[in-house]
Coordinates of N, CA and C in Angstrom, one line a residue:
M1 N 5.0 -0.2 2.1 CA 4.6 -1.0 1.0 C 5.7 -1.1 0.0
Q2 N 6.4 -0.1 -0.2 CA 7.4 -0.1 -1.3 C 8.5 -1.2 -0.9
R3 N 8.9 -1.2 0.4 CA 9.8 -2.2 0.9 C 9.3 -3.6 0.7
T4 N 8.0 -3.8 1.0 CA 7.4 -5.1 0.8 C 7.5 -5.5 -0.7
F5 N 7.1 -4.7 -1.6 CA 7.2 -5.0 -3.0 C 8.6 -5.3 -3.5
R6 N 9.6 -4.5 -2.9 CA 11.0 -4.8 -3.3 C 11.5 -6.1 -2.8
N7 N 10.9 -6.6 -1.7 CA 11.4 -7.9 -1.1 C 10.7 -9.1 -1.6
V8 N 9.7 -9.0 -2.5 CA 9.0 -10.1 -3.0 C 10.0 -11.1 -3.6
N9 N 9.9 -12.4 -3.2 CA 10.8 -13.4 -3.8 C 12.3 -13.0 -3.5
E10 N 12.5 -12.5 -2.3 CA 13.9 -12.1 -1.9 C 14.6 -11.1 -2.8
G11 N 13.8 -10.2 -3.4 CA 14.3 -9.1 -4.2 C 14.4 -9.5 -5.7
E12 N 14.3 -10.8 -6.0 CA 14.4 -11.2 -7.4 C 13.2 -10.6 -8.3
F13 N 12.0 -10.6 -7.7 CA 10.9 -10.1 -8.5 C 11.1 -8.6 -8.9
Y14 N 11.5 -7.8 -7.9 CA 11.7 -6.3 -8.2 C 12.8 -6.1 -9.2
Q15 N 13.9 -6.8 -9.0 CA 15.0 -6.7 -9.9 C 14.6 -7.1 -11.3
G16 N 13.9 -8.2 -11.4 CA 13.4 -8.7 -12.8 C 12.4 -7.7 -13.4
L17 N 11.6 -7.1 -12.5 CA 10.6 -6.1 -13.0 C 11.3 -4.9 -13.5
T18 N 12.3 -4.3 -12.8 CA 12.9 -3.1 -13.3 C 13.8 -3.4 -14.5
G19 N 14.4 -4.6 -14.6 CA 15.1 -5.0 -15.8 C 14.2 -5.1 -17.0
M20 N 13.0 -5.7 -16.8 CA 12.0 -5.8 -17.9 C 11.5 -4.4 -18.4
I21 N 11.2 -3.6 -17.4 CA 10.7 -2.2 -17.8 C 11.8 -1.5 -18.6
S22 N 13.0 -1.5 -18.1 CA 14.1 -0.8 -18.8 C 14.2 -1.3 -20.2
H23 N 14.1 -2.6 -20.4 CA 14.2 -3.2 -21.7 C 13.1 -2.8 -22.6
L24 N 11.9 -2.9 -22.1 CA 10.7 -2.6 -22.9 C 10.5 -1.2 -23.3
R25 N 11.0 -0.3 -22.4 CA 10.9 1.1 -22.8 C 11.9 1.5 -23.9
R26 N 12.8 0.7 -24.2 CA 13.8 1.0 -25.3 C 13.4 0.3 -26.6
Q27 N 12.3 -0.4 -26.7 CA 12.0 -1.2 -27.8 C 11.0 -0.5 -28.7
K28 N 11.5 0.3 -29.7 CA 10.7 1.1 -30.6 C 9.6 0.3 -31.3
S29 N 10.0 -0.9 -31.9 CA 9.1 -1.6 -32.7 C 7.9 -2.2 -31.8
L30 N 8.2 -2.6 -30.6 CA 7.2 -3.0 -29.7 C 6.3 -1.9 -29.3
I31 N 6.9 -0.7 -29.0 CA 6.1 0.5 -28.6 C 5.1 0.8 -29.8
D32 N 5.6 0.7 -31.0 CA 4.8 1.0 -32.2 C 3.6 0.0 -32.3
R33 N 3.9 -1.3 -32.1 CA 2.9 -2.3 -32.2 C 1.8 -2.1 -31.1
L34 N 2.3 -1.8 -29.9 CA 1.3 -1.7 -28.8 C 0.7 -0.3 -28.8
Q35 N 1.3 0.6 -29.5 CA 0.8 2.0 -29.5 C 0.8 2.6 -28.1
S36 N 1.8 2.2 -27.3 CA 2.0 2.7 -25.9 C 3.3 2.3 -25.4
T37 N 3.8 3.0 -24.5 CA 5.1 2.7 -23.8 C 4.9 2.2 -22.4
C38 N 5.7 1.2 -22.0 CA 5.6 0.7 -20.7 C 5.8 1.9 -19.7
P39 N 4.9 2.1 -18.7 CA 5.1 3.1 -17.7 C 6.4 2.9 -17.0
A40 N 7.0 4.0 -16.5 CA 8.2 3.9 -15.7 C 7.8 3.6 -14.3
L41 N 8.6 2.9 -13.5 CA 8.4 2.6 -12.1 C 9.1 3.6 -11.3
S42 N 8.3 4.4 -10.5 CA 8.9 5.4 -9.7 C 9.4 4.8 -8.4
G43 N 10.6 5.1 -8.1 CA 11.3 4.6 -6.8 C 10.7 5.2 -5.6
T44 N 10.0 6.3 -5.7 CA 9.5 6.9 -4.5 C 8.0 6.9 -4.4
R45 N 7.3 6.5 -5.5 CA 5.8 6.4 -5.5 C 5.4 5.0 -5.7
W46 N 5.2 4.3 -4.6 CA 4.9 2.9 -4.7 C 3.5 2.6 -5.5
L47 N 2.7 3.7 -5.5 CA 1.4 3.5 -6.2 C 1.6 3.3 -7.7
S48 N 2.8 3.7 -8.2 CA 3.0 3.5 -9.7 C 3.1 2.0 -10.0
L49 N 3.4 1.2 -9.0 CA 3.4 -0.3 -9.3 C 2.1 -0.8 -9.8
S50 N 1.0 -0.3 -9.3 CA -0.3 -0.7 -9.8 C -0.4 -0.4 -11.3
R51 N 0.0 0.8 -11.7 CA -0.1 1.2 -13.1 C 0.9 0.3 -14.0
V52 N 2.1 0.1 -13.5 CA 3.1 -0.7 -14.3 C 2.6 -2.2 -14.4
S53 N 2.2 -2.7 -13.3 CA 1.8 -4.2 -13.3 C 0.6 -4.4 -14.1
S54 N -0.4 -3.4 -14.1 CA -1.6 -3.6 -15.0 C -1.2 -3.5 -16.4
Y55 N -0.3 -2.6 -16.8 CA 0.2 -2.5 -18.2 C 0.8 -3.8 -18.6
L56 N 1.7 -4.4 -17.8 CA 2.4 -5.6 -18.2 C 1.5 -6.8 -18.3
L57 N 0.5 -6.8 -17.4 CA -0.5 -8.0 -17.5 C -1.4 -7.8 -18.7
I58 N -1.8 -6.6 -19.0 CA -2.6 -6.4 -20.2 C -1.9 -6.8 -21.5
H59 N -0.6 -6.5 -21.5 CA 0.2 -6.7 -22.8 C 1.1 -8.0 -22.6
R60 N 0.8 -8.8 -21.7 CA 1.6 -10.0 -21.4 C 1.9 -10.8 -22.6
T61 N 0.9 -11.2 -23.4 CA 1.1 -12.0 -24.6 C 2.1 -11.4 -25.6
E62 N 1.9 -10.1 -25.8 CA 2.7 -9.4 -26.8 C 4.2 -9.3 -26.2
I63 N 4.3 -9.1 -24.9 CA 5.6 -9.0 -24.3 C 6.4 -10.3 -24.4
I64 N 5.7 -11.4 -24.1 CA 6.3 -12.7 -24.2 C 6.7 -13.0 -25.6
N65 N 5.8 -12.7 -26.6 CA 6.1 -12.9 -28.0 C 7.3 -12.1 -28.4
H66 N 7.4 -10.9 -27.9 CA 8.6 -10.0 -28.2 C 9.9 -10.7 -27.7
Y67 N 9.9 -11.2 -26.5 CA 11.1 -11.8 -26.0 C 11.5 -13.1 -26.8
E68 N 10.5 -13.8 -27.2 CA 10.7 -15.1 -27.9 C 11.2 -14.8 -29.3
S69 N 11.0 -13.6 -29.8 CA 11.5 -13.2 -31.2 C 13.0 -12.8 -31.1
L70 N 13.5 -12.5 -29.9 CA 14.9 -12.1 -29.8 C 15.8 -13.3 -29.8
N71 N 17.1 -13.0 -30.2 CA 18.1 -14.1 -30.0 C 18.4 -14.2 -28.5
M72 N 19.0 -15.4 -28.2 CA 19.2 -15.7 -26.8 C 20.0 -14.7 -26.0
E73 N 21.0 -14.0 -26.6 CA 21.8 -13.1 -25.9 C 21.0 -11.8 -25.5
R74 N 20.0 -11.5 -26.2 CA 19.2 -10.3 -25.9 C 18.0 -10.6 -25.0
R75 N 17.9 -11.8 -24.5 CA 16.7 -12.2 -23.6 C 17.0 -12.1 -22.1
S76 N 18.0 -11.3 -21.8 CA 18.4 -11.3 -20.3 C 17.3 -10.8 -19.4
S77 N 16.4 -10.0 -19.8 CA 15.4 -9.5 -19.0 C 14.1 -10.2 -19.1
Q78 N 14.1 -11.3 -19.9 CA 12.9 -12.2 -20.1 C 12.6 -12.8 -18.7
Q79 N 11.3 -12.9 -18.4 CA 11.0 -13.5 -17.1 C 10.3 -14.8 -17.2
S80 N 10.4 -15.6 -16.1 CA 9.8 -16.9 -16.0 C 8.3 -16.8 -15.8
S81 N 7.6 -18.0 -15.8 CA 6.2 -18.0 -15.5 C 6.0 -17.6 -14.0
T82 N 6.9 -18.0 -13.2 CA 6.8 -17.6 -11.8 C 6.7 -16.1 -11.6
F83 N 7.5 -15.4 -12.3 CA 7.5 -13.9 -12.3 C 6.1 -13.4 -12.6
W84 N 5.5 -13.9 -13.6 CA 4.1 -13.5 -14.0 C 3.1 -13.8 -12.9
I85 N 3.3 -14.9 -12.2 CA 2.4 -15.2 -11.1 C 2.5 -14.2 -10.0
Y86 N 3.8 -13.9 -9.6 CA 4.1 -12.8 -8.6 C 3.5 -11.5 -9.1
L87 N 3.7 -11.2 -10.4 CA 3.2 -9.9 -10.9 C 1.7 -9.8 -10.7
A88 N 1.0 -10.9 -11.0 CA -0.5 -10.9 -10.9 C -0.9 -10.7 -9.4
A89 N -0.2 -11.3 -8.5 CA -0.5 -11.1 -7.1 C -0.2 -9.7 -6.6
V90 N 0.9 -9.2 -7.0 CA 1.3 -7.9 -6.6 C 0.4 -6.9 -7.2
N91 N -0.1 -7.1 -8.5 CA -1.1 -6.2 -9.1 C -2.4 -6.1 -8.3
V92 N -2.9 -7.2 -7.9 CA -4.1 -7.2 -7.1 C -3.9 -6.4 -5.8
I93 N -2.8 -6.6 -5.1 CA -2.6 -5.9 -3.9 C -2.4 -4.4 -4.2
A94 N -1.5 -4.1 -5.1 CA -1.1 -2.7 -5.4 C -2.4 -1.9 -5.9
S95 N -3.2 -2.6 -6.7 CA -4.4 -1.9 -7.3 C -5.4 -1.6 -6.2
D96 N -5.6 -2.6 -5.3 CA -6.5 -2.4 -4.2 C -6.1 -1.2 -3.3
I97 N -4.8 -1.2 -3.0 CA -4.3 -0.1 -2.1 C -4.4 1.2 -2.9
S98 N -4.1 1.2 -4.1 CA -4.1 2.5 -4.9 C -5.6 3.0 -5.0
E99 N -6.5 2.1 -5.2 CA -7.9 2.5 -5.3 C -8.4 3.1 -3.9
T100 N -8.0 2.4 -2.9 CA -8.4 2.9 -1.5 C -7.8 4.2 -1.3
V101 N -6.5 4.4 -1.6 CA -5.9 5.8 -1.3 C -6.6 6.8 -2.1
Q102 N -7.0 6.5 -3.4 CA -7.7 7.5 -4.2 C -9.0 7.9 -3.6
R103 N -9.7 6.9 -3.1 CA -11.0 7.2 -2.4 C -10.8 8.0 -1.2
L104 N -9.8 7.8 -0.4 CA -9.5 8.5 0.8 C -9.2 10.0 0.5
Q105 N -8.7 10.3 -0.7 CA -8.3 11.7 -1.0 C -9.4 12.6 -1.3
G106 N -10.6 12.1 -1.4 CA -11.8 13.0 -1.6 C -12.0 14.0 -0.5
N107 N -12.4 15.2 -0.8 CA -12.6 16.2 0.2 C -13.9 16.0 1.0
R108 N -14.8 15.2 0.4 CA -16.1 15.0 1.0 C -16.2 13.8 2.0
S109 N -15.2 13.0 2.1 CA -15.3 11.9 3.0 C -15.0 12.3 4.5
L110 N -15.8 11.8 5.4 CA -15.7 12.0 6.8 C -14.7 11.1 7.4
L111 N -14.2 11.4 8.6 CA -13.2 10.6 9.2 C -13.6 9.2 9.5
N112 N -14.9 9.0 9.9 CA -15.4 7.6 10.1 C -15.5 6.8 8.8
Q113 N -15.8 7.5 7.7 CA -15.8 6.9 6.4 C -14.4 6.5 5.9
Q114 N -13.4 7.3 6.2 CA -12.0 7.0 5.9 C -11.6 5.8 6.7
S115 N -11.9 5.8 8.0 CA -11.6 4.7 8.9 C -12.2 3.4 8.4
A116 N -13.4 3.5 8.0 CA -14.1 2.3 7.5 C -13.5 1.8 6.2
E117 N -13.1 2.7 5.3 CA -12.4 2.4 4.0 C -11.1 1.7 4.3
I118 N -10.3 2.2 5.2 CA -9.1 1.6 5.6 C -9.3 0.2 6.1
Q119 N -10.2 0.0 7.0 CA -10.5 -1.3 7.6 C -11.0 -2.3 6.5
D120 N -11.8 -1.8 5.6 CA -12.2 -2.7 4.5 C -11.0 -3.1 3.6
C121 N -10.1 -2.2 3.4 CA -8.9 -2.5 2.6 C -8.1 -3.6 3.3
I122 N -7.9 -3.4 4.6 CA -7.2 -4.3 5.4 C -7.8 -5.7 5.4
E123 N -9.1 -5.8 5.5 CA -9.8 -7.0 5.5 C -9.7 -7.7 4.1
R124 N -9.7 -7.0 3.0 CA -9.5 -7.5 1.7 C -8.1 -8.1 1.5
L125 N -7.1 -7.3 2.0 CA -5.7 -7.8 1.9 C -5.5 -9.0 2.8
V126 N -6.1 -9.0 4.0 CA -5.9 -10.2 4.8 C -6.5 -11.4 4.1
K127 N -7.6 -11.3 3.5 CA -8.2 -12.4 2.8 C -7.3 -12.9 1.6
L128 N -6.7 -11.9 1.0 CA -5.7 -12.3 -0.1 C -4.5 -13.1 0.4
A129 N -4.2 -12.8 1.7 CA -3.1 -13.5 2.3 C -3.5 -14.8 3.0
F130 N -4.7 -15.3 2.7 CA -5.2 -16.5 3.3 C -5.2 -16.3 4.8
A131 N -5.7 -15.2 5.3 CA -5.7 -14.9 6.7 C -7.1 -14.7 7.2
E132 N -7.3 -14.7 8.4 CA -8.6 -14.5 9.0 C -8.5 -13.4 10.1
S133 N -9.5 -12.7 10.3 CA -9.5 -11.6 11.3 C -9.8 -12.3 12.6
I134 N -9.1 -11.9 13.7 CA -9.3 -12.5 15.0 C -9.4 -11.3 16.0
S135 N -10.0 -11.6 17.1 CA -10.2 -10.6 18.2 C -8.9 -10.4 19.0
E136 N -8.8 -9.4 19.8 CA -7.7 -9.1 20.6 C -7.5 -10.3 21.6
E137 N -8.6 -10.8 22.2 CA -8.5 -11.9 23.2 C -7.9 -13.1 22.5
Q138 N -8.3 -13.4 21.3 CA -7.8 -14.6 20.6 C -6.3 -14.5 20.4
S139 N -5.8 -13.3 20.3 CA -4.4 -13.1 20.0 C -3.5 -13.5 21.2
N140 N -4.1 -13.8 22.3 CA -3.3 -14.2 23.5 C -3.1 -15.7 23.6
L141 N -3.6 -16.4 22.6 CA -3.5 -17.9 22.7 C -2.0 -18.3 22.6
D142 N -1.7 -19.4 23.2 CA -0.3 -20.0 23.2 C 0.7 -19.2 22.4
P143 N 1.5 -18.4 23.1 CA 2.5 -17.5 22.4 C 3.6 -18.4 21.8
E144 N 3.8 -19.6 22.2 CA 4.9 -20.4 21.6 C 4.5 -21.0 20.3
Q145 N 3.2 -21.0 20.0 CA 2.7 -21.5 18.7 C 2.7 -20.4 17.6
Y146 N 2.7 -19.2 18.0 CA 2.4 -18.1 17.0 C 3.6 -17.1 17.0
I147 N 3.7 -16.5 15.8 CA 4.6 -15.4 15.7 C 3.8 -14.2 15.4
Y148 N 4.0 -13.1 16.1 CA 3.2 -11.9 15.9 C 4.0 -10.8 15.2
S149 N 3.4 -10.2 14.2 CA 4.1 -9.1 13.5 C 3.1 -8.1 13.0
R150 N 3.1 -6.9 13.5 CA 2.2 -5.8 13.0 C 0.8 -6.2 12.8
G151 N 0.2 -6.8 13.9 CA -1.2 -7.1 13.9 C -1.5 -8.4 13.1
L152 N -0.5 -9.1 12.7 CA -0.7 -10.4 12.0 C -0.2 -11.5 12.9
R153 N -0.9 -12.6 12.9 CA -0.5 -13.8 13.7 C -0.2 -14.9 12.7
M154 N 1.0 -15.5 12.8 CA 1.3 -16.5 11.9 C 1.6 -17.8 12.7
T155 N 1.1 -18.9 12.2 CA 1.4 -20.2 12.8 C 1.7 -21.2 11.7
S156 N 2.4 -22.2 12.1 CA 2.7 -23.3 11.1 C 2.0 -24.5 11.5
N157 N 1.1 -25.0 10.7 CA 0.4 -26.2 11.0 C 1.3 -27.4 10.8
K158 N 1.7 -28.1 11.8 CA 2.7 -29.1 11.8 C 2.2 -30.3 10.9
L159 N 0.9 -30.5 10.8 CA 0.5 -31.6 10.0 C 0.5 -31.4 8.5
T160 N 0.2 -30.2 8.1 CA 0.1 -29.9 6.6 C 1.3 -29.0 6.2
K161 N 2.1 -28.5 7.1 CA 3.3 -27.7 6.8 C 2.9 -26.4 6.1
Q162 N 1.6 -26.0 6.2 CA 1.2 -24.8 5.6 C 1.2 -23.6 6.6
K163 N 1.6 -22.5 6.2 CA 1.5 -21.3 7.0 C 0.2 -20.7 7.0
H164 N -0.2 -20.1 8.1 CA -1.6 -19.5 8.2 C -1.4 -18.1 8.9
L165 N -2.0 -17.1 8.3 CA -1.9 -15.8 8.9 C -3.3 -15.4 9.4
S166 N -3.2 -14.6 10.5 CA -4.5 -14.1 11.1 C -4.3 -12.6 11.4
Y167 N -5.3 -11.8 11.1 CA -5.2 -10.4 11.4 C -5.8 -10.1 12.8
V168 N -5.0 -9.4 13.6 CA -5.5 -9.1 15.0 C -6.1 -7.7 14.9
S169 N -7.4 -7.7 15.0 CA -8.1 -6.4 15.0 C -8.1 -5.7 16.4
H170 N -7.9 -4.4 16.4 CA -7.7 -3.7 17.6 C -9.0 -2.8 17.9

């Protein structure tokens, strides 16, 4: 997951995110106004992305206003509206996975409950990716039309030029 988040928008999203976090964590006046500090992003704990992205989205208006109050030379880590869209999408995914992992860590859950929880998470993520769940038999359809990767089937609709993902359930 960490590699996936790092590669969003060809790495520009993650680079912009870390630059913004670094800037925001040094802004005493903004920290005082918000009465909180932007959480650090752990390079080894991808679950921290859920916490960081939630914080940034909650304080989005204040953060944008902060950047607009700076002179142009100091706005190097200011992000575009596209960044905020990516952040919202990443937040939904990271938060869903984080919540699933937290539920799996309970001592009282049985193996079949854990398996069902993981399957539910996969199905939610597949829906987020505009994908549909398909059976193993359906995955054998015309191999020249599809690209398979880790249980996902991608095809390009030649008429609409839209990509479509399908989850291959095993």
